[in-house]
mmCIF file of C-alpha atoms in Angstrom:
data_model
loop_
_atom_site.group_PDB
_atom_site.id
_atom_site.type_symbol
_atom_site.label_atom_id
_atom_site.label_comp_id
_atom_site.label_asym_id
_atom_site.label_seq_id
_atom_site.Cartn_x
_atom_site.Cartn_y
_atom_site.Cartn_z
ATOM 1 C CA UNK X 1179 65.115 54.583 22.579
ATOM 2 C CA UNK X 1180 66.110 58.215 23.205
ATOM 3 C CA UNK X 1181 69.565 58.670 22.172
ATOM 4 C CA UNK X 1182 69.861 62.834 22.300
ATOM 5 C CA UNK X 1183 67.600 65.671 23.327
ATOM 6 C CA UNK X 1184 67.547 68.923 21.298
ATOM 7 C CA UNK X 1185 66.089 72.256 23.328
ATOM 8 C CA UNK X 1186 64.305 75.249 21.796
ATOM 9 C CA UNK X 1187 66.239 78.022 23.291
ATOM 10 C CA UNK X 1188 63.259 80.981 24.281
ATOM 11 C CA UNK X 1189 61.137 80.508 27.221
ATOM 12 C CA UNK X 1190 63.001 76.454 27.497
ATOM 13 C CA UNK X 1191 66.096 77.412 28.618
ATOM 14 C CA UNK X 1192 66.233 81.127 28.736
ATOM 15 C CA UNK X 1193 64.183 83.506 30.602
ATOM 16 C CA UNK X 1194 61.901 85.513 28.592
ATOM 17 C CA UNK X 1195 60.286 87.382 31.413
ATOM 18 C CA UNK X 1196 63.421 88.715 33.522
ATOM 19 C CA UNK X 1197 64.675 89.629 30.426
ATOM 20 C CA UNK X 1198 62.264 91.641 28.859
ATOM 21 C CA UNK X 1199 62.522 93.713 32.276
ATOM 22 C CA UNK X 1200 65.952 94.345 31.301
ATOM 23 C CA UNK X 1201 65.666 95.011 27.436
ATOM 24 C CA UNK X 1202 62.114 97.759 28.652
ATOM 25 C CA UNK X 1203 65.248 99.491 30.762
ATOM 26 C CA UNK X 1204 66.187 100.287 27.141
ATOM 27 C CA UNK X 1205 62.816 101.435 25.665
ATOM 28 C CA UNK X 1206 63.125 105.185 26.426
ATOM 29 C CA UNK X 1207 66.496 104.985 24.308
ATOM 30 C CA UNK X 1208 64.766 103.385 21.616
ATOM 31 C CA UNK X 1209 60.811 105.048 21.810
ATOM 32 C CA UNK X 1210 59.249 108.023 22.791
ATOM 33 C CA UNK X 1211 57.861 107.161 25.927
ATOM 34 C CA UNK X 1212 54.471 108.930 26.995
ATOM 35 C CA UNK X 1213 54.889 111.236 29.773
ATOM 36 C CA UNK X 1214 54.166 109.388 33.285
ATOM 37 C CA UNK X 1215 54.181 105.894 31.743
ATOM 38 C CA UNK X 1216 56.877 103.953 34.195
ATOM 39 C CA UNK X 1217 59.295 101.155 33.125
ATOM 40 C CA UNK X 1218 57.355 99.141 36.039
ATOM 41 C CA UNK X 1219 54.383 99.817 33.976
ATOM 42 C CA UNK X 1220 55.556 98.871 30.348
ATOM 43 C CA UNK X 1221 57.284 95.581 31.979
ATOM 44 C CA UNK X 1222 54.123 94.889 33.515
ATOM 45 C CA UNK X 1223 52.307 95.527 29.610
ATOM 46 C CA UNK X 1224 54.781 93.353 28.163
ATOM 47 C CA UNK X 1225 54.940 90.203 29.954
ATOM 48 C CA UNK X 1226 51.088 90.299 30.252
ATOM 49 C CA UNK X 1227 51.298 90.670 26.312
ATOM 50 C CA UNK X 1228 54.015 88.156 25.727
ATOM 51 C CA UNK X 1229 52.465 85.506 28.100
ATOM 52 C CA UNK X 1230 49.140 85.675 26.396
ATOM 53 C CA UNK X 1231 49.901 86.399 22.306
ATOM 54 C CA UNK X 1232 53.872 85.332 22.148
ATOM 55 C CA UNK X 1233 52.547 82.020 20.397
ATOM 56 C CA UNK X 1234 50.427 84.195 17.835
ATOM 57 C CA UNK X 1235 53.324 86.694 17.004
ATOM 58 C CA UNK X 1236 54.937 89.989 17.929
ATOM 59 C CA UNK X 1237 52.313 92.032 16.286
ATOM 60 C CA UNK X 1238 49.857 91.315 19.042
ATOM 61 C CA UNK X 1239 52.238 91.909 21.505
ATOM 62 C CA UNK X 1240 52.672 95.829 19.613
ATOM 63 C CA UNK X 1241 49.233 96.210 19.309
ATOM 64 C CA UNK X 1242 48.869 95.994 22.844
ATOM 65 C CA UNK X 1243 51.559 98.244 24.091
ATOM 66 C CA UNK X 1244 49.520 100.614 21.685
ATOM 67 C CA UNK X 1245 46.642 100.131 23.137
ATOM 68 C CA UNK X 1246 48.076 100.644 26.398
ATOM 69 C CA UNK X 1247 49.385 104.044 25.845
ATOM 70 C CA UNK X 1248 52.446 102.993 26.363
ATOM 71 C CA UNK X 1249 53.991 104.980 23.224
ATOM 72 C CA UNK X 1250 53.958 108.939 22.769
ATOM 73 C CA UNK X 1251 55.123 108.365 19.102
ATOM 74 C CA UNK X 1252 53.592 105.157 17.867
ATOM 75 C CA UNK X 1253 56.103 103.280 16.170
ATOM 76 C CA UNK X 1254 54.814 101.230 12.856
ATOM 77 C CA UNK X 1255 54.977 97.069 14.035
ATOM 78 C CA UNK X 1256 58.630 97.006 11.720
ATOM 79 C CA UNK X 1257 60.033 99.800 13.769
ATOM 80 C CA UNK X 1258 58.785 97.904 16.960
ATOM 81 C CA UNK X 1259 60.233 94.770 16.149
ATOM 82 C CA UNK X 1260 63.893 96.024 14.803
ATOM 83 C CA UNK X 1261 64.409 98.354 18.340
ATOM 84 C CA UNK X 1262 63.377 95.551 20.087
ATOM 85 C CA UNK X 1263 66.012 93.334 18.862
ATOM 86 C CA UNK X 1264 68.189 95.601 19.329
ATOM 87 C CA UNK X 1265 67.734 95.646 22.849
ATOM 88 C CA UNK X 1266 67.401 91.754 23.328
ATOM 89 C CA UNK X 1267 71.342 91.910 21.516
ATOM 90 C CA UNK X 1268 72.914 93.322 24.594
ATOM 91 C CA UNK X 1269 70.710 91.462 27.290
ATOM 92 C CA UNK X 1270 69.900 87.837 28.598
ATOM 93 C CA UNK X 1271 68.337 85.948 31.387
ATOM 94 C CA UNK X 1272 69.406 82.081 31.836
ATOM 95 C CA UNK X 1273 67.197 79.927 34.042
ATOM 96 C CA UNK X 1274 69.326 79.237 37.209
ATOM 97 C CA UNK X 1275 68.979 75.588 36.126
ATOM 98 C CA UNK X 1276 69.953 75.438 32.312
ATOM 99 C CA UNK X 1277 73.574 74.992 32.435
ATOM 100 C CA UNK X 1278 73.553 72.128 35.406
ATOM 101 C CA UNK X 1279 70.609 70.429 33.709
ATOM 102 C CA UNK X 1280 72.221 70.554 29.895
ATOM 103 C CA UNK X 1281 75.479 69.050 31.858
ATOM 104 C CA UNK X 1282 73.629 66.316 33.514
ATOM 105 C CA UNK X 1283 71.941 64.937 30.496
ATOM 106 C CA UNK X 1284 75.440 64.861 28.590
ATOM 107 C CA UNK X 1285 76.991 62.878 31.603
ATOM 108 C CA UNK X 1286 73.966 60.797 31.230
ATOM 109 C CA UNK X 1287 75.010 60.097 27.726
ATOM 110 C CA UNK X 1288 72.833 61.599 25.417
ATOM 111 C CA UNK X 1289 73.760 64.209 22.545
ATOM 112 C CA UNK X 1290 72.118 67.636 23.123
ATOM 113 C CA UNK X 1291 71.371 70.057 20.497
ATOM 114 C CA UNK X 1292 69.328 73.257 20.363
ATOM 115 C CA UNK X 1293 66.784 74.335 17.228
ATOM 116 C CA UNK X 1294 66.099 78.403 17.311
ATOM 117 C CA UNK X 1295 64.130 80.329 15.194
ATOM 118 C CA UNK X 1296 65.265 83.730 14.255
ATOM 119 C CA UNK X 1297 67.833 86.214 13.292
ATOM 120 C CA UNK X 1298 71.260 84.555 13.372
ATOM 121 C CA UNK X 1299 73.374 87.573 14.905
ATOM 122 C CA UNK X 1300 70.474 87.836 17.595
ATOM 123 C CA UNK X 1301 70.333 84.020 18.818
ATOM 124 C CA UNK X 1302 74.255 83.464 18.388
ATOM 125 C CA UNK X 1303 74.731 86.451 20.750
ATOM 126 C CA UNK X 1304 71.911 84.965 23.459
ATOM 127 C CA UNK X 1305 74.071 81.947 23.657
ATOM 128 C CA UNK X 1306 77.045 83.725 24.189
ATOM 129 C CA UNK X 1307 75.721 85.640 27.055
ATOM 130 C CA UNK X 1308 73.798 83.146 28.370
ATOM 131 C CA UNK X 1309 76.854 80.956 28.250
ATOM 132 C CA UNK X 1310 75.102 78.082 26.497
ATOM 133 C CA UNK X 1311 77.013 78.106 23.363
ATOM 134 C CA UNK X 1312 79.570 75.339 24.667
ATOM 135 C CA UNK X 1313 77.031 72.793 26.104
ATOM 136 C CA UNK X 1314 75.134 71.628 22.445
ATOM 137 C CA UNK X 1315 76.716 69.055 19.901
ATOM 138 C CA UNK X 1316 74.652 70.812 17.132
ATOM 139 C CA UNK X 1317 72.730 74.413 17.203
ATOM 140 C CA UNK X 1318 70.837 75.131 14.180
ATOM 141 C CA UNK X 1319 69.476 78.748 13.843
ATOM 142 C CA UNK X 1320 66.593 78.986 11.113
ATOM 143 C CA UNK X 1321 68.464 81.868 10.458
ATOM 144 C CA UNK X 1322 70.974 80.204 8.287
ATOM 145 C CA UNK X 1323 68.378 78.516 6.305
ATOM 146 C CA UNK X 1324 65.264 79.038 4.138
ATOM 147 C CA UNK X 1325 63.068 77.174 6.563
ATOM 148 C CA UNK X 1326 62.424 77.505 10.294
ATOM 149 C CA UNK X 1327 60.006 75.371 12.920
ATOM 150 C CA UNK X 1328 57.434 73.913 12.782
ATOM 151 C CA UNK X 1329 58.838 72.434 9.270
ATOM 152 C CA UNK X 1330 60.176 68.554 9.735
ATOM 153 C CA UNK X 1331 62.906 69.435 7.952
ATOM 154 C CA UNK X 1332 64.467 71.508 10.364
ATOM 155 C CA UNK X 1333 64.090 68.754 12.787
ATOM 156 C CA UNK X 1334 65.095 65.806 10.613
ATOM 157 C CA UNK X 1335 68.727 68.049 9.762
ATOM 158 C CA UNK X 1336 69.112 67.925 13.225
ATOM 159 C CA UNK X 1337 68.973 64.248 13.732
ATOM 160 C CA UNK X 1338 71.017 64.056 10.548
ATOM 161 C CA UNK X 1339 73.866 66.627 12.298
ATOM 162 C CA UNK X 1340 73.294 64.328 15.711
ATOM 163 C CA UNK X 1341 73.568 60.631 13.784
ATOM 164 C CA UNK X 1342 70.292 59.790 15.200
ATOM 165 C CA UNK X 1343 67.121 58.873 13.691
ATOM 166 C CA UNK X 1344 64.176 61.480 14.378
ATOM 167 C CA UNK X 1345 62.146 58.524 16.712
ATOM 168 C CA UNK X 1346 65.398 58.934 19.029
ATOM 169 C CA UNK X 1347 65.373 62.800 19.192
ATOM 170 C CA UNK X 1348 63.778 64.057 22.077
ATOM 171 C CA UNK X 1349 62.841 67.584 21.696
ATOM 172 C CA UNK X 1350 61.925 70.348 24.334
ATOM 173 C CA UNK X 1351 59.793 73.137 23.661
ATOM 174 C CA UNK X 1352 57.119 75.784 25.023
ATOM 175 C CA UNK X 1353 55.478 76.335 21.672
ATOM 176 C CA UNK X 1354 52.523 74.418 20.846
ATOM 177 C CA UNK X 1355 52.956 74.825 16.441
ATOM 178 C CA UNK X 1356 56.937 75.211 16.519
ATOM 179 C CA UNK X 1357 57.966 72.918 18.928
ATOM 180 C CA UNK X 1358 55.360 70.091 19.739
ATOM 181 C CA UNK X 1359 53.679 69.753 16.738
ATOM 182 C CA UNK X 1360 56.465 70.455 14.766
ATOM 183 C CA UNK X 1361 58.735 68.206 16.193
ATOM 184 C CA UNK X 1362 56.068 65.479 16.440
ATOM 185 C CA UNK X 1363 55.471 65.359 12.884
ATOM 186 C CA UNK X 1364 58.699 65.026 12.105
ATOM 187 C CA UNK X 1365 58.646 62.224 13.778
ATOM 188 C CA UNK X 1366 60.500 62.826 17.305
ATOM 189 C CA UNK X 1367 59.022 62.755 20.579
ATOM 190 C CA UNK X 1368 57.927 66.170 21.855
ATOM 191 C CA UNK X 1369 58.287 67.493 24.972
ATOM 192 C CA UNK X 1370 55.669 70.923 26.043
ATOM 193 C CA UNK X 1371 57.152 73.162 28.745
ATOM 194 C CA UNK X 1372 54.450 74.800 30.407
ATOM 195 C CA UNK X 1373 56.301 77.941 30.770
ATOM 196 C CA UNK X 1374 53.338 80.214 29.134
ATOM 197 C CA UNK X 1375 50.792 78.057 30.660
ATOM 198 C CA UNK X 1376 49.045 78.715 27.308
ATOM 199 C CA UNK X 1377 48.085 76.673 24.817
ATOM 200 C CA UNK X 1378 46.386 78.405 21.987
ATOM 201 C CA UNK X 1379 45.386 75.846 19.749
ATOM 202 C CA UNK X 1380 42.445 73.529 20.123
ATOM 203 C CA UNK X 1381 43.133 72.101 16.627
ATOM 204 C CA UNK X 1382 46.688 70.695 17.763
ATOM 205 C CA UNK X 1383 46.909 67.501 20.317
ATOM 206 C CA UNK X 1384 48.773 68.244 23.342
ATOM 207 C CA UNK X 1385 51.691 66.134 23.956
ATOM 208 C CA UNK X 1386 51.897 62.928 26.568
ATOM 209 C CA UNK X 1387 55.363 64.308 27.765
ATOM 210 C CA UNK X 1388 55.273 68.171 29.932
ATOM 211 C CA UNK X 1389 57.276 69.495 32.311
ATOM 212 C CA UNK X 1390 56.987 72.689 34.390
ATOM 213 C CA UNK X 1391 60.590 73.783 33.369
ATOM 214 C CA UNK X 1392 63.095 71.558 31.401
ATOM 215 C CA UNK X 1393 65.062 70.753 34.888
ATOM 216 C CA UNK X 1394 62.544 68.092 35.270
ATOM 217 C CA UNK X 1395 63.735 66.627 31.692
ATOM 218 C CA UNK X 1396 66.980 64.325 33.484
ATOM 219 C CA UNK X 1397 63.887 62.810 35.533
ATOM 220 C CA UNK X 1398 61.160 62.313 32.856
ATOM 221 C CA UNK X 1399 64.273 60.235 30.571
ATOM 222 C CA UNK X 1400 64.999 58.477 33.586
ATOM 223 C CA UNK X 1401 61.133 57.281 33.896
ATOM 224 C CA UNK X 1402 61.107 56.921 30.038
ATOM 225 C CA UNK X 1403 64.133 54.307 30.105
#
């Protein structure tokens, strides 16, 4: 029986794509843009790139905007990666439906938590503008700790934090290695948001449970109980 849900926070509950828009605003502050190359243009790149290679890593994602032209100065894949974060601290997108869904499912009676990898200072400051920070019994940002997703442990601290054990933790994620796999060998029931629409890896099962975007996740408990 599912006695909490735990949420990865990137393209589950925050909106990757109308932010980068915002944080490419930036990029001319940041890079040295080639002459003629449009911020319509470099958003355009970038969401292309991060739909199709975010599960593989940022350096695809460079190596494209490269490849693109998009850079008059090409900046090495460390000094892509550090301005970039840089812009993502001052900007964030929230699905419309985050904060009334997370509120449901805790007037439903479940514990919610949230499992992030990444940068401390960076995550911590998504939450606070995406106002999210209030609505989780438990965050854990890999951050803080020498291990991040897809390791169990990671998961199985969480259902420690939360009092459950890891066959009660439902947990909500767009990444095929981090989230489903990782969750599912740790022994909690994994939930794939479809928000890419790409799954990358033929040698990992996809998971029973999807959902276009987690506001179907009140709904999929209710069919699960």
């Amino acid at each position: 029986m599912i006695k909490a849900v735990v949420f990865d926070l990137d393209h589950t509950l925050f909106d990757r794509y109308e932010t980068l828009k915002l944080v490419v605003k930036q990029f001319d502050k940041v890079f040295k843009i080639k002459e003629g190359v449009t911020k319509e243009y470099i958003a355009k790149e970038i969401i292309w790139a991060d739909k199709h290679y975010v599960h593989r890593g940022w350096e695809e994602i460079h190596a494209h905007l490269c490849e693109k032209g998009v850079f008059e100065e090409i900046p090495t894949f460390e000094e892509y990666t550090k301005k970039v974060l840089s812009c993502f601290k001052g900007v964030a997108v929230k699905y419309p439906f985050a904060i009334p869904t997370l509120q449901k499912i805790r007037r439903m009676g479940y514990k919610t938590g949230l499992i992030t990898n990444g940068d401390h200072d960076v995550q911590q400051s998504k939450l606070k503008m995406l106002e999210l920070d209030g609505l989780f019994d438990e965050v854990i940002i890999s951050g803080d700790y020498d291990f991040q997703k897809p390791d169990k442990r990671i998961f199985h601290l969480m259902a420690e934090k939360l009092c459950v054990e890891p066959n009660e933790m439902m947990y909500v994620g767009d990444h095929p290695k981090f989230d489903v796999d990782g969750s599912r060998n740790a022994g909690c029931v994994p939930v794939w948001v479809r928000t890419t629409g790409t799954w990358i890896f033929p040698e990992i099962e996809k998971c029973e449970l999807q959902v276009e975007t987690v506001e179907e996740i009140p709904a999929l408990i209710d069919r699960l109980r």
